[in-house]
Short mmCIF file of C-alpha atoms in Angstrom, two decimals:
data_model
loop_
_atom_site.label_atom_id
_atom_site.label_comp_id
_atom_site.label_asym_id
_atom_site.label_seq_id
_atom_site.Cartn_x
_atom_site.Cartn_y
_atom_site.Cartn_z
CA MET A 1 1.61 -82.27 -2.67
CA SER A 2 2.41 -78.96 -4.92
CA GLU A 3 4.32 -77.63 -6.36
CA VAL A 4 4.66 -74.59 -3.71
CA ASP A 5 4.66 -76.89 -0.97
CA ALA A 6 7.09 -79.01 -2.17
CA LEU A 7 9.13 -75.90 -2.38
CA VAL A 8 8.95 -74.79 0.27
CA ARG A 9 10.43 -78.12 1.96
CA ARG A 10 12.86 -77.73 0.27
CA LEU A 11 14.18 -73.95 1.11
CA THR A 12 16.91 -73.98 3.86
CA PRO A 13 16.98 -71.32 7.24
CA GLU A 14 19.06 -69.48 4.30
CA ASP A 15 16.47 -69.89 1.81
CA ARG A 16 14.39 -68.49 4.26
CA ALA A 17 16.15 -65.16 5.34
CA ALA A 18 16.59 -63.80 0.84
CA VAL A 19 12.56 -64.44 0.68
CA SER A 20 11.91 -63.09 3.85
CA LEU A 21 13.43 -59.62 2.74
CA LEU A 22 12.32 -60.13 -0.12
CA ASP A 23 8.54 -60.33 1.35
CA LEU A 24 9.91 -57.78 3.61
CA GLN A 25 10.80 -54.99 1.22
CA ARG A 26 6.99 -55.86 -0.57
CA LEU A 27 5.40 -55.31 2.72
CA GLN A 28 6.90 -52.00 2.93
CA VAL A 29 5.43 -51.35 -0.29
CA GLU A 30 1.96 -52.36 0.03
CA ARG A 31 1.94 -50.49 3.62
CA ALA A 32 2.82 -47.80 2.05
CA GLY A 33 -0.24 -48.01 -0.47
CA VAL A 34 -3.29 -48.24 2.39
CA SER A 35 -4.13 -45.62 5.25
CA GLU A 36 -1.85 -45.31 8.03
CA GLN A 37 -4.12 -47.96 10.79
CA THR A 38 -4.41 -50.40 8.17
CA ALA A 39 -0.56 -50.58 7.10
CA GLY A 40 0.04 -51.48 11.11
CA GLN A 41 -2.30 -54.08 11.36
CA LEU A 42 -0.26 -56.14 7.65
CA ARG A 43 2.14 -58.55 8.99
CA GLU A 44 2.91 -60.60 5.95
CA PRO A 45 2.41 -59.06 1.92
CA THR A 46 -0.23 -60.03 0.07
CA TYR A 47 1.35 -60.79 -2.90
CA GLY A 48 5.14 -62.03 -1.48
CA VAL A 49 7.42 -64.56 -3.14
CA LEU A 50 5.76 -67.24 -1.16
CA SER A 51 1.60 -66.47 -2.33
CA CYS A 52 2.72 -64.66 -5.62
CA LEU A 53 3.60 -68.14 -6.78
CA ARG A 54 0.55 -70.08 -4.69
CA LEU A 55 -1.22 -67.71 -6.81
CA TRP A 56 0.35 -68.35 -9.52
CA GLN A 57 -0.73 -72.25 -8.36
CA VAL A 58 -4.08 -71.21 -7.89
CA LEU A 59 -5.20 -69.73 -10.79
CA ILE A 60 -3.54 -72.58 -12.84
CA ARG A 61 -6.04 -75.16 -10.77
CA ARG A 62 -8.59 -73.81 -11.74
CA MET A 63 -8.02 -73.43 -15.17
CA GLU A 64 -7.74 -77.12 -14.59
CA GLN A 65 -10.38 -77.78 -13.86
CA ASP A 66 -12.75 -76.12 -16.38
CA TRP A 67 -12.50 -73.28 -14.30
CA PRO A 68 -15.85 -74.55 -11.72
CA SER A 69 -19.34 -74.23 -12.56
CA THR A 70 -20.01 -71.77 -9.47
CA ASP A 71 -17.15 -70.15 -9.89
CA TYR A 72 -17.46 -66.15 -11.70
CA TYR A 73 -13.84 -64.75 -12.48
CA MET A 74 -14.09 -61.48 -14.78
CA VAL A 75 -11.48 -60.47 -17.53
CA TYR A 76 -9.65 -58.21 -14.97
CA GLU A 77 -9.12 -60.24 -12.29
CA TYR A 78 -7.06 -63.04 -14.16
CA LEU A 79 -5.38 -59.57 -15.52
CA ASN A 80 -4.33 -59.14 -11.94
CA ASP A 81 -3.06 -63.15 -11.83
CA LEU A 82 -0.67 -61.96 -14.71
CA THR A 83 0.83 -59.30 -12.91
CA VAL A 84 1.38 -62.03 -10.33
CA ARG A 85 3.08 -63.78 -12.69
CA ASP A 86 5.13 -59.85 -13.26
CA SER A 87 5.92 -60.27 -10.08
CA LEU A 88 7.48 -63.64 -9.57
CA GLU A 89 9.62 -62.93 -12.68
CA GLY A 90 11.06 -59.92 -10.74
CA TYR A 91 12.07 -62.15 -7.63
CA VAL A 92 13.24 -64.68 -9.95
CA GLU A 93 15.54 -61.98 -10.36
CA ALA A 94 15.73 -60.38 -6.76
CA LEU A 95 16.81 -63.23 -5.40
CA PRO A 96 20.40 -64.48 -4.97
CA GLN A 97 21.26 -67.01 -7.53
CA HIS A 98 21.03 -70.28 -5.02
CA VAL A 99 17.28 -69.70 -4.23
CA ALA A 100 16.91 -67.91 -7.36
CA VAL A 101 17.85 -71.39 -8.97
CA LYS A 102 15.13 -73.96 -6.91
CA ILE A 103 12.22 -70.45 -6.99
CA ARG A 104 12.47 -70.93 -10.95
CA ARG A 105 12.36 -74.37 -10.89
CA THR A 106 9.12 -74.61 -9.38
CA LEU A 107 7.64 -71.61 -11.29
CA ASP A 108 9.39 -73.44 -14.31
CA LEU A 109 7.16 -76.41 -13.84
CA LEU A 110 3.83 -74.02 -13.09
CA ASP A 111 4.96 -72.26 -16.31
CA GLU A 112 4.29 -75.80 -18.03
CA ARG A 113 0.72 -76.71 -17.24
CA PHE A 114 0.01 -73.02 -17.35
CA THR A 115 0.57 -73.22 -21.28
CA ALA A 116 -0.70 -76.59 -20.84
CA VAL A 117 -3.93 -75.14 -21.05
CA THR A 118 -3.51 -71.46 -22.27
CA THR A 119 -3.38 -70.97 -26.06
CA SER A 120 -1.45 -68.52 -27.76
CA ASP A 121 -3.16 -66.28 -29.90
CA GLY A 122 -0.07 -63.16 -29.56
CA GLY A 123 -2.34 -61.21 -27.09
CA ALA A 124 -5.51 -60.70 -29.75
CA GLU A 125 -8.40 -61.94 -26.38
CA LEU A 126 -6.60 -59.73 -23.59
CA SER A 127 -5.32 -56.38 -26.08
CA LEU A 128 -9.20 -55.80 -25.78
CA TYR A 129 -8.39 -55.41 -22.11
CA TRP A 130 -4.58 -54.56 -21.11
CA ARG A 131 -3.60 -50.89 -23.15
CA PRO A 132 0.04 -51.98 -22.66
CA LEU A 133 -0.45 -54.83 -25.24
CA ALA A 134 -2.90 -53.16 -27.13
CA GLU A 135 -0.29 -50.50 -28.04
CA GLY A 136 2.33 -53.47 -27.85
CA ARG A 137 4.39 -52.69 -25.09
CA GLU A 138 3.18 -55.73 -23.12
CA ALA A 139 5.86 -59.21 -24.86
CA ARG A 140 6.22 -61.06 -21.83
CA TRP A 141 4.94 -64.84 -22.89
CA TRP A 142 2.16 -65.03 -20.52
CA TRP A 143 0.60 -62.12 -21.54
CA LEU A 144 0.56 -63.51 -24.94
CA ARG A 145 -1.83 -66.25 -23.79
CA LYS A 146 -5.29 -66.58 -22.44
CA PRO A 147 -7.79 -69.75 -21.68
CA THR A 148 -8.34 -72.45 -23.88
CA VAL A 149 -11.27 -72.02 -21.85
CA LEU A 150 -13.07 -68.76 -20.52
CA PRO A 151 -14.32 -68.86 -17.93
CA PRO A 152 -17.39 -67.10 -16.52
CA GLY A 153 -18.14 -63.86 -15.97
CA TRP A 154 -14.71 -62.93 -18.93
#
């Protein structure tokens, strides 16, 4: 069972309500960025709390498998995944303490796996593609690491 699946099983109805509130707020943001017709069709946020955890987990799994040979993964997709990690940090800060602790525990487990498949280079590699990093405005630790094995298409 994955870390995220284990977390979902541990969430109480009260925990789920707190997560749902943040997801509803995120859904409003996502709806605001699309046409009215498309907004009416959106039922769940693409970048909600649990979906961001799953996306982070998927990235890590891909790196652990040394990027499957049929995979094509551009650096900009990786940058997007790092912004997903940024969102997770924001969610942990916004959640009530009792839920934040559970999310943080799962995030810490995923981050350990991420650290194991990345190398700290002070952001040298990613600063070629991410202006905030190049300008010294980005210092969160996950932005200062690059995959140990770069994927095809990087």
